Amino acid sequence: MNSDFAESAPITTKNKVGRRVSKQSICLVCGEVARIINYGALCCQACKTFFRRNVSHGKQVCQYDGNCEITKFTRLGCTACRLKKCFACGMNPEFIRVTDQNTNHALVKRRNKKTNDDDNNGEKLKINLFPPKLQTLDLLENDRSALSHFEWTLLSNVIHAYDRFEASSKISTSTNYLVHLPVETLFHNTHTYNLFKTYYTTAQLFVASSADYKILTSAEQCSLLKRNLNGLFIFCAEVVCRDLKMLEHPVWFNTLTYSLGSGMVARKRYLNKKLEHDNTLIKLMLIVLAFSSNCCMLDERDGVFQDHLLIGTFRLFGSQNVFVEILWKYMLYRYGYRETVRRFSGLVKQTLDLISLVVNMYRSDRMHQYFLDEAIKLATSSVKIGENDSIPLWGKSSLDSIESTPMTFGYYCT
Amino acid sequence: MNSDFAESAPITTKNKVGRRVSKQSICLVCGEVARIINYGALCCQACKTFFRRNVSHGKQVCQYDGNCEITKFTRLGCTACRLKKCFACGMNPEFIRVTDQNTNHALVKRRNKKTNDDDNNGEKLKINLFPPKLQTLDLLENDRSALSHFEWTLLSNVIHAYDRFEASSKISTSTNYLVHLPVETLFHNTHTYNLFKTYYTTAQLFVASSADYKILTSAEQCSLLKRNLNGLFIFCAEVVCRDLKMLEHPVWFNTLTYSLGSGMVARKRYLNKKLEHDNTLIKLMLIVLAFSSNCCMLDERDGVFQDHLLIGTFRLFGSQNVFVEILWKYMLYRYGYRETVRRFSGLVKQTLDLISLVVNMYRSDRMHQYFLDEAIKLATSSVKIGENDSIPLWGKSSLDSIESTPMTFGYYCT
DNA sequence: TCAAAGAACATGTTCTGAG
DNA sequence: ACTCAGAACATGTTCTTTG
Ligand SMILES: [Zn+2]
Ligand SMILES: [Zn+2]
Ligand SMILES: [Zn+2]
Ligand SMILES: [Zn+2]
């Protein structure tokens, strides 16, 4: 309650007295302080209990659009979406060993038959019909694909950093939609530009909040943004577009068509349909892209001569590798090997397609260059963004670099 | 949760659509939104349930000093003090008709004997051994002394306005105490002055947050402060002194003795012991004093010539009368006629004694004059205090003035 | 010493029913 | 329509146990 984000230092530290302080991080489901893995995912006490009590319920349905935001403060709003998110975060009912006597269902049943209890003791503790499969435990504890506690922490930090900064984009999108009513202003690039600017900001703040970014010099940061920000932008745009069903709203559809042309919107719609459905994977992909050596450097003005700043920088490869590994392990854990391979290749394909799309957008409208310049300006301004932010750094910090091959989504401008 | 104070308009109003909106106010216990009277006092749902479940508990004891603050946010901190405050606010177990099956105690017992339940149905609903006395209901519903819903609301608003502004005084007092450690600074008037300044501010903000004060002209406000603020100050000082047991801390005792002299401290201690124990009464007394025609005008500089501003102003008498009536009814309700008379005369005596004390303090130290001047300056400054405050006005607004005799705690400076 | 499941305990919110 | 007690339901927190 009182601690909030302040204590979510990713790994075990020592406090002033030298006493060992238990490692703390944030609940994958709601963002509350979390310390251990419950039922297969890093989550808080409340979400743990919630999951145990509600998992046996008959299908609950969301009263809204099935996309309710779940945070520490909103988690009471929609049981269905909270439970869904629990599953999405990797919580697994197979870890539940007994049918909880206080399960909401159990409670109801117990009260209904309170007149004639002959089997008074019979209902004490029923062993779950599906005892925890050792296989699952193996995956967590022994399998090479298991995510370490540190990696879970980092994963949860990535997700929540993204969610936090994405919020403004979603709000901006919905609000702009509502404001759109006067018809005469309908076909006007301003709306599109306002949105795009927000997406650029979201992407930038997301990257900038990671420790791996902050330890770079200012020049390195700029170089990184120039290389990769466009790629991040298009992913943010697509996620928001999909989550808010933008292309299904005629108003947005028409506005975008006016701004981008019908060809590009058709392409956008096509790619959007194929977009990976697990947002967690996309968020991880984003951070991987952010530390790519060159996701899409599109500006010929100051291209290659700064390459020495980045190419060959171990820090960069190190950061990226950690995140790629987390992405991979998480997918293995969630989907198993076969499905992981399928999804991963899909993800790579989508990334390349989207980058190709953003290249076209960039070329056809000089505003994108303006947005990028603005981002650079923001990054180099004396007041460092996020300096006083309540979100702490969440990067990999001092983890030893890992020996797998670094990935690069290169896309040089020809 | 989201509404907070914004909706605590004291009486039934209509919203924009013209639909009748249920009257809302704040829980006497914790300040949460409250709508109806539960178990004899205006309180919120949570406090209602809390009271029912905990009232049958064996004496719980506070782990701190028995004076824990109870607000919407802190109410979980101390069960003992919350329950105590429930009683202090007038909640009465006689309104509870059954022993709640979910009483914390009952729950424990039920579980303990779960092996051999022969009287399975016997424990369903036990009628309370003390059914609600009609007498109490009469008091509430028929007796002339009953507080109307409007008056309950006003009462709760007074209490919470005071609690809110008193907080800074208490914090300041405790903090200063902790800071006091270096011995060389121990005997220094600065500490006393800092405190006094805080008490003056508390008193002023308290008054200034009432609607009855705000509808006055600036000149009238100043005049009112000059007349009555010293009296409010000494009451605030005494309440904090008592609640924090200041005179029992040698550090404070010595500091005050240094600043005020041992004679005045002895007098202070004597009066403090006699101070009314029910803080609610004191808070009501404060607001009565605030609208007194002259509680203690001590400054000869600009004395009597402004009297026409106030004497004979119906608004003033009206405000005071409403609060006096609430005070009287509340006491009748809480303590019965005999005790009310006793307490009320005690309260009057204490008020006169304290005013006499503050007169002496004022005369012996020019800083008091400075504090008063500062308060006036604050009141007349272009930025009205509390203008953007989240606490709405809580005064009597348009209630018709009542025909009882106005009270005046006159104490002219001779 | 620690991770993690469950029980037990404590609270808060919404529905029901009798005036 | 409104007041208010109580039940039922939903959540959150802390203690206990096991490996
Ligand atoms: Zn959670
Ligand atoms: Zn939902
Ligand atoms: Zn309350
Ligand atoms: Zn206490």
Coordinates of N, CA, C and O in Angstrom, one line a residue, chain A residues 118-244:
Chain A
D118 N -25.4 -35.3 6.4 CA -24.9 -36.6 6.9 C -23.4 -36.8 6.7 O -22.7 -37.2 7.5
D119 N -23.0 -36.3 5.5 CA -21.6 -36.5 5.2 C -20.8 -35.2 5.7 O -20.2 -34.5 5.0
N120 N -21.0 -35.0 7.0 CA -20.5 -33.8 7.6 C -18.9 -33.7 7.4 O -18.4 -32.6 7.2
N121 N -18.3 -34.8 7.5 CA -16.8 -34.8 7.4 C -16.4 -35.1 6.0 O -15.2 -34.9 5.7
G122 N -17.2 -35.6 5.2 CA -16.8 -36.0 3.9 C -16.3 -34.9 3.0 O -15.4 -35.1 2.2
E123 N -16.8 -33.7 3.3 CA -16.5 -32.7 2.4 C -15.3 -31.9 2.8 O -15.0 -30.8 2.3
K124 N -14.5 -32.4 3.7 CA -13.4 -31.6 4.2 C -12.4 -31.1 3.2 O -12.4 -30.0 2.7
L125 N -11.6 -32.0 2.7 CA -10.6 -31.6 1.7 C -10.7 -32.6 0.6 O -10.4 -33.8 0.7
K126 N -11.1 -32.1 -0.5 CA -11.1 -33.0 -1.7 C -9.9 -32.8 -2.5 O -9.5 -31.6 -2.8
I127 N -9.2 -33.9 -2.8 CA -8.0 -33.7 -3.6 C -8.5 -33.3 -5.0 O -9.4 -33.9 -5.5
N128 N -7.8 -32.4 -5.6 CA -8.1 -32.0 -6.9 C -8.1 -33.2 -7.9 O -7.3 -34.1 -7.8
L129 N -9.1 -33.2 -8.8 CA -9.1 -34.3 -9.7 C -7.9 -34.3 -10.7 O -7.5 -35.3 -11.2
F130 N -7.4 -33.1 -10.8 CA -6.2 -33.0 -11.6 C -5.0 -32.6 -10.8 O -4.7 -31.4 -10.6
P131 N -4.3 -33.6 -10.2 CA -3.2 -33.3 -9.4 C -2.1 -32.6 -10.2 O -2.0 -32.9 -11.4
P132 N -1.3 -31.8 -9.6 CA -0.3 -31.1 -10.3 C 0.6 -32.0 -11.1 O 1.2 -33.0 -10.6
K133 N 0.7 -31.8 -12.4 CA 1.5 -32.7 -13.2 C 3.0 -32.4 -12.9 O 3.4 -31.2 -12.9
L134 N 3.7 -33.4 -12.7 CA 5.2 -33.2 -12.5 C 5.8 -32.5 -13.7 O 6.7 -31.7 -13.6
Q135 N 5.3 -32.9 -14.8 CA 5.8 -32.3 -16.1 C 5.9 -30.7 -16.0 O 6.9 -30.1 -16.3
T136 N 4.8 -30.1 -15.4 CA 4.8 -28.7 -15.3 C 5.9 -28.2 -14.4 O 6.6 -27.3 -14.7
L137 N 6.0 -28.9 -13.3 CA 7.0 -28.5 -12.3 C 8.4 -28.7 -13.0 O 9.3 -27.8 -12.8
D138 N 8.6 -29.7 -13.7 CA 9.9 -29.9 -14.4 C 10.2 -28.7 -15.2 O 11.3 -28.2 -15.2
L139 N 9.2 -28.3 -15.9 CA 9.4 -27.2 -16.8 C 9.9 -26.0 -16.1 O 10.8 -25.3 -16.5
L140 N 9.3 -25.8 -14.9 CA 9.7 -24.6 -14.1 C 11.0 -24.8 -13.5 O 11.8 -23.9 -13.4
E141 N 11.3 -26.0 -12.9 CA 12.4 -26.1 -12.1 C 13.7 -26.7 -12.8 O 14.8 -26.3 -12.4
N142 N 13.5 -27.6 -13.7 CA 14.6 -28.3 -14.2 C 14.9 -27.9 -15.7 O 16.1 -27.9 -16.1
D143 N 13.9 -27.8 -16.4 CA 14.1 -27.5 -17.8 C 14.9 -26.3 -18.0 O 14.8 -25.3 -17.4
R144 N 15.7 -26.4 -19.0 CA 16.6 -25.2 -19.4 C 15.7 -24.1 -19.8 O 16.1 -22.9 -19.7
S145 N 14.5 -24.3 -20.2 CA 13.7 -23.3 -20.6 C 13.0 -22.5 -19.5 O 12.3 -21.5 -19.7
A146 N 13.3 -22.9 -18.2 CA 12.6 -22.2 -17.1 C 13.1 -20.8 -17.0 O 14.2 -20.5 -17.2
L147 N 12.2 -19.9 -16.7 CA 12.5 -18.6 -16.4 C 13.0 -18.5 -14.9 O 12.3 -18.9 -14.0
S148 N 14.1 -17.8 -14.7 CA 14.6 -17.6 -13.4 C 13.7 -16.6 -12.7 O 13.0 -15.8 -13.4
H149 N 13.9 -16.5 -11.4 CA 13.2 -15.4 -10.7 C 13.5 -14.1 -11.3 O 12.7 -13.2 -11.5
F150 N 14.8 -13.9 -11.5 CA 15.3 -12.6 -12.1 C 14.6 -12.3 -13.4 O 14.2 -11.2 -13.7
E151 N 14.5 -13.4 -14.2 CA 13.9 -13.2 -15.5 C 12.4 -12.9 -15.4 O 11.8 -12.0 -16.2
W152 N 11.7 -13.6 -14.5 CA 10.3 -13.3 -14.3 C 10.1 -11.8 -13.9 O 9.2 -11.1 -14.4
T153 N 11.0 -11.4 -13.0 CA 11.0 -10.0 -12.6 C 11.1 -9.0 -13.8 O 10.3 -8.1 -14.0
L154 N 12.1 -9.3 -14.6 CA 12.4 -8.4 -15.7 C 11.2 -8.4 -16.6 O 10.7 -7.4 -17.1
L155 N 10.7 -9.6 -16.9 CA 9.5 -9.8 -17.7 C 8.3 -8.9 -17.2 O 7.7 -8.2 -18.0
S156 N 8.1 -9.0 -16.0 CA 7.0 -8.3 -15.4 C 7.2 -6.8 -15.5 O 6.3 -6.0 -15.7
N157 N 8.5 -6.4 -15.3 CA 8.8 -5.0 -15.4 C 8.6 -4.5 -16.8 O 8.1 -3.4 -17.0
V158 N 9.0 -5.3 -17.8 CA 8.8 -4.9 -19.2 C 7.3 -4.6 -19.5 O 6.9 -3.6 -20.0
I159 N 6.5 -5.6 -19.1 CA 5.1 -5.5 -19.3 C 4.5 -4.3 -18.7 O 3.7 -3.6 -19.3
H160 N 4.9 -4.1 -17.5 CA 4.2 -3.0 -16.8 C 4.7 -1.6 -17.3 O 4.0 -0.7 -17.3
A161 N 6.0 -1.6 -17.6 CA 6.5 -0.3 -18.2 C 5.7 0.0 -19.4 O 5.3 1.1 -19.7
Y162 N 5.5 -1.0 -20.3 CA 4.8 -0.8 -21.5 C 3.4 -0.4 -21.2 O 2.9 0.6 -21.8
D163 N 2.7 -1.1 -20.4 CA 1.3 -0.8 -20.1 C 1.1 0.6 -19.6 O 0.2 1.3 -20.0
R164 N 2.1 1.0 -18.8 CA 2.0 2.3 -18.2 C 2.1 3.4 -19.3 O 1.3 4.3 -19.3
F165 N 3.0 3.2 -20.2 CA 3.2 4.3 -21.2 C 2.2 4.2 -22.4 O 1.9 5.1 -23.1
E166 N 1.7 3.0 -22.5 CA 0.7 2.8 -23.6 C -0.6 3.5 -23.2 O -1.4 3.9 -24.1
A167 N -0.9 3.6 -21.9 CA -2.2 4.1 -21.5 C -2.5 5.4 -22.2 O -3.6 5.6 -22.7
S168 N -1.5 6.3 -22.3 CA -1.8 7.6 -22.9 C -2.2 7.5 -24.3 O -3.1 8.2 -24.8
S169 N -1.6 6.5 -25.0 CA -1.9 6.3 -26.4 C -3.4 5.9 -26.5 O -4.1 6.4 -27.4
K170 N -3.8 5.0 -25.7 CA -5.1 4.5 -25.7 C -6.1 5.5 -25.4 O -7.2 5.7 -26.0
I171 N -5.8 6.3 -24.4 CA -6.7 7.4 -24.0 C -6.8 8.4 -25.1 O -7.9 8.8 -25.5
S172 N -5.7 8.7 -25.6 CA -5.7 9.7 -26.7 C -6.5 9.2 -27.9 O -7.3 9.9 -28.5
T173 N -6.4 7.9 -28.2 CA -7.1 7.4 -29.3 C -8.6 7.4 -29.1 O -9.4 7.9 -29.9
S174 N -9.0 6.9 -27.9 CA -10.5 6.9 -27.7 C -11.0 8.3 -27.6 O -12.1 8.6 -28.1
T175 N -10.3 9.2 -27.0 CA -10.8 10.6 -26.8 C -10.9 11.2 -28.2 O -11.9 11.8 -28.5
N176 N -9.9 11.1 -29.0 CA -9.9 11.7 -30.3 C -11.1 11.2 -31.1 O -11.8 11.9 -31.8
Y177 N -11.4 9.9 -30.9 CA -12.5 9.3 -31.5 C -13.8 10.0 -31.2 O -14.7 10.4 -32.0
L178 N -14.0 10.3 -29.9 CA -15.2 10.9 -29.4 C -15.3 12.3 -29.9 O -16.4 12.8 -30.2
V179 N -14.2 13.0 -30.0 CA -14.2 14.4 -30.3 C -14.5 14.6 -31.8 O -14.9 15.7 -32.2
H180 N -14.5 13.5 -32.5 CA -14.5 13.6 -33.9 C -15.8 14.0 -34.5 O -16.0 14.1 -35.7
L181 N -16.8 14.1 -33.7 CA -18.2 14.2 -34.3 C -18.4 15.3 -35.4 O -19.0 15.0 -36.4
P182 N -17.9 16.5 -35.2 CA -18.2 17.5 -36.3 C -17.6 17.0 -37.6 O -16.4 16.8 -37.7
V183 N -18.5 16.9 -38.6 CA -18.1 16.3 -39.8 C -17.1 17.0 -40.6 O -16.2 16.5 -41.2
E184 N -17.2 18.3 -40.5 CA -16.3 19.1 -41.4 C -14.8 18.9 -41.0 O -13.9 19.1 -41.8
T185 N -14.5 18.5 -39.8 CA -13.2 18.3 -39.4 C -12.7 16.9 -39.6 O -11.6 16.5 -39.2
L186 N -13.6 16.1 -40.1 CA -13.4 14.6 -40.2 C -12.1 14.3 -41.0 O -11.3 13.6 -40.5
F187 N -12.1 14.9 -42.1 CA -11.0 14.5 -43.0 C -9.9 15.6 -42.8 O -9.8 16.6 -43.5
H188 N -9.1 15.3 -41.9 CA -8.0 16.3 -41.6 C -6.9 15.5 -41.0 O -7.0 14.7 -40.1
N189 N -5.7 15.8 -41.5 CA -4.5 15.1 -41.0 C -4.2 15.3 -39.5 O -3.6 14.5 -38.9
T190 N -4.7 16.4 -39.0 CA -4.4 16.7 -37.6 C -4.7 15.6 -36.7 O -3.9 15.2 -35.8
H191 N -5.8 14.9 -36.9 CA -6.2 13.8 -36.0 C -5.2 12.7 -36.1 O -4.7 12.2 -35.1
T192 N -4.8 12.4 -37.3 CA -3.8 11.3 -37.5 C -2.5 11.7 -36.8 O -1.9 10.9 -36.1
Y193 N -2.1 12.9 -37.1 CA -0.8 13.4 -36.5 C -0.8 13.3 -35.0 O 0.2 12.9 -34.4
N194 N -1.9 13.8 -34.4 CA -1.9 13.8 -33.0 C -1.7 12.4 -32.4 O -1.0 12.2 -31.5
L195 N -2.4 11.5 -33.1 CA -2.3 10.1 -32.7 C -0.8 9.6 -32.8 O -0.2 9.1 -31.9
F196 N -0.3 9.8 -34.0 CA 1.0 9.3 -34.3 C 2.0 9.8 -33.3 O 2.9 9.1 -32.8
K197 N 1.9 11.1 -33.0 CA 2.8 11.8 -32.0 C 2.7 11.0 -30.7 O 3.7 10.7 -30.0
T198 N 1.5 10.7 -30.3 CA 1.3 10.0 -29.0 C 2.0 8.6 -29.1 O 2.6 8.2 -28.1
Y199 N 1.9 7.9 -30.2 CA 2.5 6.6 -30.3 C 4.0 6.7 -30.2 O 4.7 5.9 -29.5
Y200 N 4.6 7.7 -30.9 CA 6.0 7.9 -30.8 C 6.4 8.2 -29.3 O 7.4 7.6 -28.9
T201 N 5.6 9.0 -28.6 CA 6.0 9.3 -27.2 C 5.9 8.0 -26.4 O 6.8 7.7 -25.6
T202 N 4.9 7.3 -26.6 CA 4.7 6.0 -25.8 C 6.0 5.1 -26.0 O 6.6 4.7 -25.1
A203 N 6.3 5.0 -27.3 CA 7.5 4.1 -27.6 C 8.7 4.7 -26.9 O 9.5 3.9 -26.3
Q204 N 8.9 6.0 -27.0 CA 10.1 6.5 -26.5 C 10.2 6.4 -25.0 O 11.2 6.0 -24.4
L205 N 9.1 6.7 -24.3 CA 9.1 6.7 -22.9 C 9.3 5.2 -22.4 O 10.0 5.0 -21.4
F206 N 8.7 4.3 -23.1 CA 8.9 2.9 -22.8 C 10.4 2.5 -22.8 O 10.9 2.0 -21.8
V207 N 11.1 2.9 -23.9 CA 12.5 2.5 -24.0 C 13.3 3.3 -22.9 O 14.1 2.7 -22.2
A208 N 12.9 4.6 -22.8 CA 13.7 5.4 -21.9 C 13.6 5.0 -20.5 O 14.5 5.4 -19.6
S209 N 12.6 4.2 -20.1 CA 12.4 3.9 -18.7 C 13.3 2.6 -18.4 O 13.3 2.2 -17.2
S210 N 13.9 2.1 -19.3 CA 14.7 0.9 -19.0 C 16.1 1.3 -18.6 O 16.7 2.2 -19.1
A211 N 16.7 0.6 -17.7 CA 18.0 0.9 -17.2 C 19.0 0.7 -18.3 O 20.0 1.5 -18.4
D212 N 18.8 -0.2 -19.1 CA 19.8 -0.5 -20.2 C 19.9 0.7 -21.1 O 21.0 0.9 -21.7
Y213 N 18.9 1.4 -21.2 CA 18.9 2.6 -22.1 C 19.6 3.8 -21.3 O 20.4 4.5 -21.9
K214 N 19.3 3.9 -20.1 CA 19.8 5.0 -19.3 C 21.3 5.0 -19.1 O 21.9 6.0 -18.9
I215 N 21.8 3.8 -19.1 CA 23.3 3.7 -18.9 C 24.1 4.1 -20.1 O 25.3 4.3 -20.1
L216 N 23.4 4.3 -21.3 CA 24.0 4.7 -22.5 C 24.4 6.2 -22.4 O 23.7 7.0 -21.7
T217 N 25.4 6.6 -23.2 CA 25.6 8.1 -23.3 C 24.5 8.7 -24.1 O 23.7 8.0 -24.8
S218 N 24.4 10.0 -24.0 CA 23.4 10.7 -24.7 C 23.5 10.5 -26.2 O 22.5 10.2 -26.9
A219 N 24.7 10.5 -26.7 CA 24.9 10.2 -28.2 C 24.4 8.8 -28.5 O 23.7 8.6 -29.6
E220 N 24.7 7.9 -27.7 CA 24.3 6.5 -28.0 C 22.7 6.4 -27.9 O 22.1 5.7 -28.8
Q221 N 22.2 7.1 -27.0 CA 20.7 7.1 -26.9 C 20.1 7.6 -28.2 O 19.1 7.0 -28.7
C222 N 20.6 8.7 -28.7 CA 20.0 9.3 -29.9 C 20.2 8.4 -31.0 O 19.2 8.2 -31.8
S223 N 21.4 7.8 -31.1 CA 21.6 6.9 -32.2 C 20.6 5.7 -32.2 O 20.0 5.3 -33.2
L224 N 20.4 5.2 -31.0 CA 19.5 4.1 -30.8 C 18.1 4.5 -31.3 O 17.4 3.7 -32.0
L225 N 17.7 5.7 -30.8 CA 16.3 6.1 -31.2 C 16.2 6.2 -32.7 O 15.2 5.8 -33.3
K226 N 17.2 6.9 -33.3 CA 17.2 7.0 -34.8 C 17.0 5.7 -35.5 O 16.3 5.6 -36.5
R227 N 17.7 4.7 -35.0 CA 17.7 3.4 -35.6 C 16.4 2.7 -35.4 O 15.9 2.1 -36.3
N228 N 15.8 2.8 -34.2 CA 14.8 1.8 -33.9 C 13.4 2.4 -33.6 O 12.4 1.7 -33.5
L229 N 13.4 3.7 -33.4 CA 12.1 4.2 -32.9 C 10.9 4.1 -33.8 O 9.8 3.8 -33.4
N230 N 11.2 4.2 -35.1 CA 10.2 4.0 -36.1 C 9.6 2.6 -36.0 O 8.4 2.4 -36.1
G231 N 10.4 1.6 -35.7 CA 9.9 0.2 -35.6 C 9.1 0.1 -34.4 O 8.0 -0.6 -34.4
L232 N 9.5 0.7 -33.3 CA 8.7 0.7 -32.1 C 7.3 1.4 -32.3 O 6.3 0.9 -31.9
F233 N 7.4 2.5 -33.0 CA 6.2 3.2 -33.2 C 5.1 2.4 -33.9 O 4.0 2.3 -33.5
I234 N 5.5 1.7 -35.0 CA 4.5 1.0 -35.7 C 3.9 -0.2 -34.9 O 2.7 -0.4 -35.0
F235 N 4.7 -0.8 -34.1 CA 4.2 -1.8 -33.2 C 3.2 -1.2 -32.2 O 2.1 -1.8 -32.0
C236 N 3.5 -0.1 -31.6 CA 2.6 0.5 -30.7 C 1.3 0.8 -31.4 O 0.2 0.5 -30.9
A237 N 1.5 1.4 -32.6 CA 0.3 1.8 -33.3 C -0.6 0.6 -33.6 O -1.8 0.6 -33.5
E238 N 0.0 -0.5 -34.0 CA -0.8 -1.7 -34.3 C -1.4 -2.3 -33.1 O -2.6 -2.7 -33.2
V239 N -0.7 -2.3 -32.0 CA -1.4 -2.9 -30.8 C -2.6 -2.1 -30.4 O -3.7 -2.6 -30.2
V240 N -2.4 -0.8 -30.4 CA -3.5 0.1 -30.0 C -4.7 -0.1 -31.0 O -5.8 -0.2 -30.6
C241 N -4.3 -0.1 -32.2 CA -5.3 -0.2 -33.3 C -6.1 -1.5 -33.1 O -7.3 -1.5 -33.2
R242 N -5.4 -2.6 -32.8 CA -6.1 -3.8 -32.6 C -6.9 -3.8 -31.4 O -8.1 -4.2 -31.4
D243 N -6.3 -3.4 -30.3 CA -7.0 -3.5 -29.0 C -8.3 -2.6 -29.0 O -9.3 -2.9 -28.4
L244 N -8.2 -1.5 -29.6 CA -9.4 -0.6 -29.6 C -10.2 -0.8 -30.9 O -11.2 0.0 -31.1

